[in-house]
Amino acid sequence: MKVQIFALFLLFIGLSFPVFSQDFEVPENVSLKTAQEIKEAEPTVIQAINWILTTPYVQNNEKRKSVNAYLLMWLTGTKTCTIQLTKEVLDMSAKNSEMLMVFMAGYAKYVLENQDNKSPLKGNLSGVNAVLDFYQKNSDTLQKDKAIEAILQKRTKGTLEAWVAEWGK
């Protein structure tokens, strides 16, 4: 009986997660000026990242701008997560600037969840995979993008990590 209740609880949590992420509210009058404020904001930043990555592109445009601004404000102040915007990242987001925010969200999520800012390859790979996943989930509302389609092919062929490893060399 306990196992069944636990299984139902896990099922409820699993089914509810997308609903919870949709309910994210950007903190008002937030100050992210000190190292302590930035560190204390990390759980909220992860919620913001999850919202960015799971909310359909065409849904809540005004809120998306606010959530993106909050993430960008945190990224600007934090020393925990340093993202280098390479030519490849800029090319990936040339057609749709939202892809740049999705990349940065994926990168930051990797850093925060793994406490690892020493592996730009893993951060970049997480950012690229976030873009590819977001692009595929929103393919019905996003304009077709040849650059992202080419990167999807690299992932399908298993050459994505090697390609990302060459960035900046």
mmCIF file of C-alpha atoms in Angstrom:
data_model
loop_
_atom_site.group_PDB
_atom_site.id
_atom_site.type_symbol
_atom_site.label_atom_id
_atom_site.label_comp_id
_atom_site.label_asym_id
_atom_site.label_seq_id
_atom_site.Cartn_x
_atom_site.Cartn_y
_atom_site.Cartn_z
ATOM 1 C CA MET A 1 0.000 0.000 0.000
ATOM 2 C CA LYS A 2 2.822 2.421 0.874
ATOM 3 C CA VAL A 3 4.485 1.693 -2.448
ATOM 4 C CA GLN A 4 1.273 2.502 -4.331
ATOM 5 C CA ILE A 5 0.786 5.771 -2.452
ATOM 6 C CA PHE A 6 4.412 6.713 -3.094
ATOM 7 C CA ALA A 7 4.028 5.855 -6.792
ATOM 8 C CA LEU A 8 0.882 7.997 -7.021
ATOM 9 C CA PHE A 9 2.721 10.841 -5.296
ATOM 10 C CA LEU A 10 5.601 10.614 -7.801
ATOM 11 C CA LEU A 11 3.124 10.509 -10.685
ATOM 12 C CA PHE A 12 1.370 13.612 -9.338
ATOM 13 C CA ILE A 13 4.682 15.457 -8.965
ATOM 14 C CA GLY A 14 5.736 14.437 -12.484
ATOM 15 C CA LEU A 15 2.466 15.539 -14.041
ATOM 16 C CA SER A 16 2.372 18.750 -12.044
ATOM 17 C CA PHE A 17 5.876 19.987 -12.880
ATOM 18 C CA PRO A 18 4.926 21.652 -16.175
ATOM 19 C CA VAL A 19 2.042 23.392 -14.421
ATOM 20 C CA PHE A 20 4.341 24.679 -11.677
ATOM 21 C CA SER A 21 6.877 25.948 -14.191
ATOM 22 C CA GLN A 22 4.111 27.793 -16.049
ATOM 23 C CA ASP A 23 3.192 29.572 -12.811
ATOM 24 C CA PHE A 24 6.599 31.182 -12.287
ATOM 25 C CA GLU A 25 6.360 34.828 -11.297
ATOM 26 C CA VAL A 26 9.266 37.199 -11.781
ATOM 27 C CA PRO A 27 10.223 38.690 -8.414
ATOM 28 C CA GLU A 28 9.352 42.365 -8.170
ATOM 29 C CA ASN A 29 11.748 45.053 -6.942
ATOM 30 C CA VAL A 30 14.562 42.536 -6.849
ATOM 31 C CA SER A 31 18.087 43.696 -6.173
ATOM 32 C CA LEU A 32 20.902 41.587 -7.538
ATOM 33 C CA LYS A 33 23.776 43.888 -6.697
ATOM 34 C CA THR A 34 25.700 42.046 -3.993
ATOM 35 C CA ALA A 35 27.285 38.602 -4.211
ATOM 36 C CA GLN A 36 24.960 37.415 -1.438
ATOM 37 C CA GLU A 37 21.808 38.617 -3.251
ATOM 38 C CA ILE A 38 22.976 36.931 -6.438
ATOM 39 C CA LYS A 39 23.711 33.661 -4.610
ATOM 40 C CA GLU A 40 20.362 33.740 -2.775
ATOM 41 C CA ALA A 41 18.566 34.236 -6.105
ATOM 42 C CA GLU A 42 19.892 30.990 -7.609
ATOM 43 C CA PRO A 43 16.803 28.846 -6.797
ATOM 44 C CA THR A 44 14.564 31.514 -8.348
ATOM 45 C CA VAL A 45 16.887 31.731 -11.352
ATOM 46 C CA ILE A 46 16.533 27.972 -11.880
ATOM 47 C CA GLN A 47 12.744 28.410 -11.809
ATOM 48 C CA ALA A 48 13.058 31.202 -14.381
ATOM 49 C CA ILE A 49 15.252 29.003 -16.571
ATOM 50 C CA ASN A 50 12.759 26.140 -16.384
ATOM 51 C CA TRP A 51 9.987 28.551 -17.358
ATOM 52 C CA ILE A 52 11.974 29.813 -20.353
ATOM 53 C CA LEU A 53 12.773 26.295 -21.540
ATOM 54 C CA THR A 54 9.306 24.770 -21.052
ATOM 55 C CA THR A 55 6.888 27.541 -21.946
ATOM 56 C CA PRO A 56 5.811 27.491 -25.600
ATOM 57 C CA TYR A 57 7.381 30.265 -27.633
ATOM 58 C CA VAL A 58 4.156 32.009 -28.597
ATOM 59 C CA GLN A 59 2.712 31.891 -25.091
ATOM 60 C CA ASN A 60 3.026 34.853 -22.692
ATOM 61 C CA ASN A 61 5.207 37.145 -24.833
ATOM 62 C CA GLU A 62 5.206 39.963 -22.268
ATOM 63 C CA LYS A 63 6.016 37.597 -19.448
ATOM 64 C CA ARG A 64 8.773 35.997 -21.557
ATOM 65 C CA LYS A 65 10.391 39.416 -21.885
ATOM 66 C CA SER A 66 10.249 39.883 -18.096
ATOM 67 C CA VAL A 67 11.631 36.424 -17.338
ATOM 68 C CA ASN A 68 14.398 36.906 -19.918
ATOM 69 C CA ALA A 69 15.271 40.285 -18.373
ATOM 70 C CA TYR A 70 15.427 38.717 -14.902
ATOM 71 C CA LEU A 71 17.766 35.959 -16.117
ATOM 72 C CA LEU A 72 19.910 38.481 -17.961
ATOM 73 C CA MET A 73 20.121 40.673 -14.846
ATOM 74 C CA TRP A 74 21.316 37.670 -12.837
ATOM 75 C CA LEU A 75 23.799 36.605 -15.523
ATOM 76 C CA THR A 76 25.214 40.120 -15.671
ATOM 77 C CA GLY A 77 25.949 40.153 -11.939
ATOM 78 C CA THR A 78 26.961 36.587 -11.185
ATOM 79 C CA LYS A 79 30.490 35.275 -11.064
ATOM 80 C CA THR A 80 29.125 31.730 -10.779
ATOM 81 C CA CYS A 81 28.280 31.497 -14.465
ATOM 82 C CA THR A 82 30.434 32.982 -17.200
ATOM 83 C CA ILE A 83 29.183 32.485 -20.742
ATOM 84 C CA GLN A 84 31.277 33.304 -23.785
ATOM 85 C CA LEU A 85 29.183 34.184 -26.781
ATOM 86 C CA THR A 86 31.034 32.684 -29.706
ATOM 87 C CA LYS A 87 30.387 33.173 -33.405
ATOM 88 C CA GLU A 88 28.597 29.815 -33.429
ATOM 89 C CA VAL A 89 26.188 30.912 -30.678
ATOM 90 C CA LEU A 90 25.475 34.179 -32.458
ATOM 91 C CA ASP A 91 24.924 32.345 -35.758
ATOM 92 C CA MET A 92 22.511 29.974 -33.997
ATOM 93 C CA SER A 93 20.459 32.924 -32.772
ATOM 94 C CA ALA A 94 20.743 35.138 -35.859
ATOM 95 C CA LYS A 95 17.217 34.389 -37.114
ATOM 96 C CA ASN A 96 15.534 34.447 -33.717
ATOM 97 C CA SER A 97 17.038 36.321 -30.767
ATOM 98 C CA GLU A 98 15.040 34.140 -28.353
ATOM 99 C CA MET A 99 17.482 31.349 -29.161
ATOM 100 C CA LEU A 100 20.265 33.369 -27.532
ATOM 101 C CA MET A 101 18.269 33.506 -24.280
ATOM 102 C CA VAL A 102 17.485 29.792 -24.552
ATOM 103 C CA PHE A 103 21.202 29.057 -25.056
ATOM 104 C CA MET A 104 22.163 31.148 -22.025
ATOM 105 C CA ALA A 105 19.390 29.527 -19.975
ATOM 106 C CA GLY A 106 20.617 26.041 -20.900
ATOM 107 C CA TYR A 107 24.207 26.972 -20.106
ATOM 108 C CA ALA A 108 23.287 28.560 -16.758
ATOM 109 C CA LYS A 109 21.097 25.602 -15.822
ATOM 110 C CA TYR A 110 24.044 23.261 -16.330
ATOM 111 C CA VAL A 111 26.322 25.455 -14.210
ATOM 112 C CA LEU A 112 23.819 25.852 -11.372
ATOM 113 C CA GLU A 113 22.700 22.248 -11.237
ATOM 114 C CA ASN A 114 26.237 20.874 -11.417
ATOM 115 C CA GLN A 115 28.106 23.661 -9.602
ATOM 116 C CA ASP A 116 30.513 23.555 -12.524
ATOM 117 C CA ASN A 117 31.720 26.744 -14.189
ATOM 118 C CA LYS A 118 35.040 25.163 -15.096
ATOM 119 C CA SER A 119 33.713 23.173 -18.064
ATOM 120 C CA PRO A 120 32.772 25.554 -20.878
ATOM 121 C CA LEU A 121 32.396 22.533 -23.190
ATOM 122 C CA LYS A 122 29.673 21.037 -20.988
ATOM 123 C CA GLY A 123 28.013 24.428 -20.512
ATOM 124 C CA ASN A 124 28.084 25.148 -24.247
ATOM 125 C CA LEU A 125 26.794 21.670 -25.023
ATOM 126 C CA SER A 126 23.933 22.140 -22.559
ATOM 127 C CA GLY A 127 23.138 25.507 -24.128
ATOM 128 C CA VAL A 128 23.122 24.080 -27.651
ATOM 129 C CA ASN A 129 20.968 21.139 -26.616
ATOM 130 C CA ALA A 130 18.540 23.551 -24.939
ATOM 131 C CA VAL A 131 18.272 25.477 -28.232
ATOM 132 C CA LEU A 132 17.753 22.298 -30.244
ATOM 133 C CA ASP A 133 15.119 20.968 -27.845
ATOM 134 C CA PHE A 134 13.312 24.323 -27.723
ATOM 135 C CA TYR A 135 13.408 24.588 -31.529
ATOM 136 C CA GLN A 136 11.968 21.113 -31.955
ATOM 137 C CA LYS A 137 9.247 21.600 -29.306
ATOM 138 C CA ASN A 138 8.197 24.865 -30.943
ATOM 139 C CA SER A 139 8.673 23.874 -34.591
ATOM 140 C CA ASP A 140 5.048 24.621 -35.371
ATOM 141 C CA THR A 141 5.428 28.293 -34.356
ATOM 142 C CA LEU A 142 9.059 29.075 -35.149
ATOM 143 C CA GLN A 143 10.324 29.976 -38.590
ATOM 144 C CA LYS A 144 12.462 27.226 -40.118
ATOM 145 C CA ASP A 145 16.132 27.948 -39.446
ATOM 146 C CA LYS A 146 18.762 26.316 -41.664
ATOM 147 C CA ALA A 147 21.553 26.955 -39.140
ATOM 148 C CA ILE A 148 19.696 25.169 -36.356
ATOM 149 C CA GLU A 149 18.609 22.399 -38.728
ATOM 150 C CA ALA A 150 22.304 21.806 -39.551
ATOM 151 C CA ILE A 151 23.141 21.594 -35.841
ATOM 152 C CA LEU A 152 20.272 19.142 -35.338
ATOM 153 C CA GLN A 153 21.934 16.966 -37.985
ATOM 154 C CA LYS A 154 25.186 17.048 -35.987
ATOM 155 C CA ARG A 155 23.316 15.841 -32.912
ATOM 156 C CA THR A 156 21.629 13.076 -34.920
ATOM 157 C CA LYS A 157 24.986 11.967 -36.358
ATOM 158 C CA GLY A 158 26.666 12.060 -32.934
ATOM 159 C CA THR A 159 29.130 14.809 -33.910
ATOM 160 C CA LEU A 160 27.634 17.642 -31.845
ATOM 161 C CA GLU A 161 30.083 17.431 -28.933
ATOM 162 C CA ALA A 162 33.106 17.406 -31.248
ATOM 163 C CA TRP A 163 31.736 20.435 -33.087
ATOM 164 C CA VAL A 164 31.152 22.352 -29.858
ATOM 165 C CA ALA A 165 34.634 21.379 -28.618
ATOM 166 C CA GLU A 166 36.124 23.223 -31.617
ATOM 167 C CA TRP A 167 34.547 26.567 -30.685
ATOM 168 C CA GLY A 168 37.105 29.288 -30.127
ATOM 169 C CA LYS A 169 40.067 27.220 -31.305
#
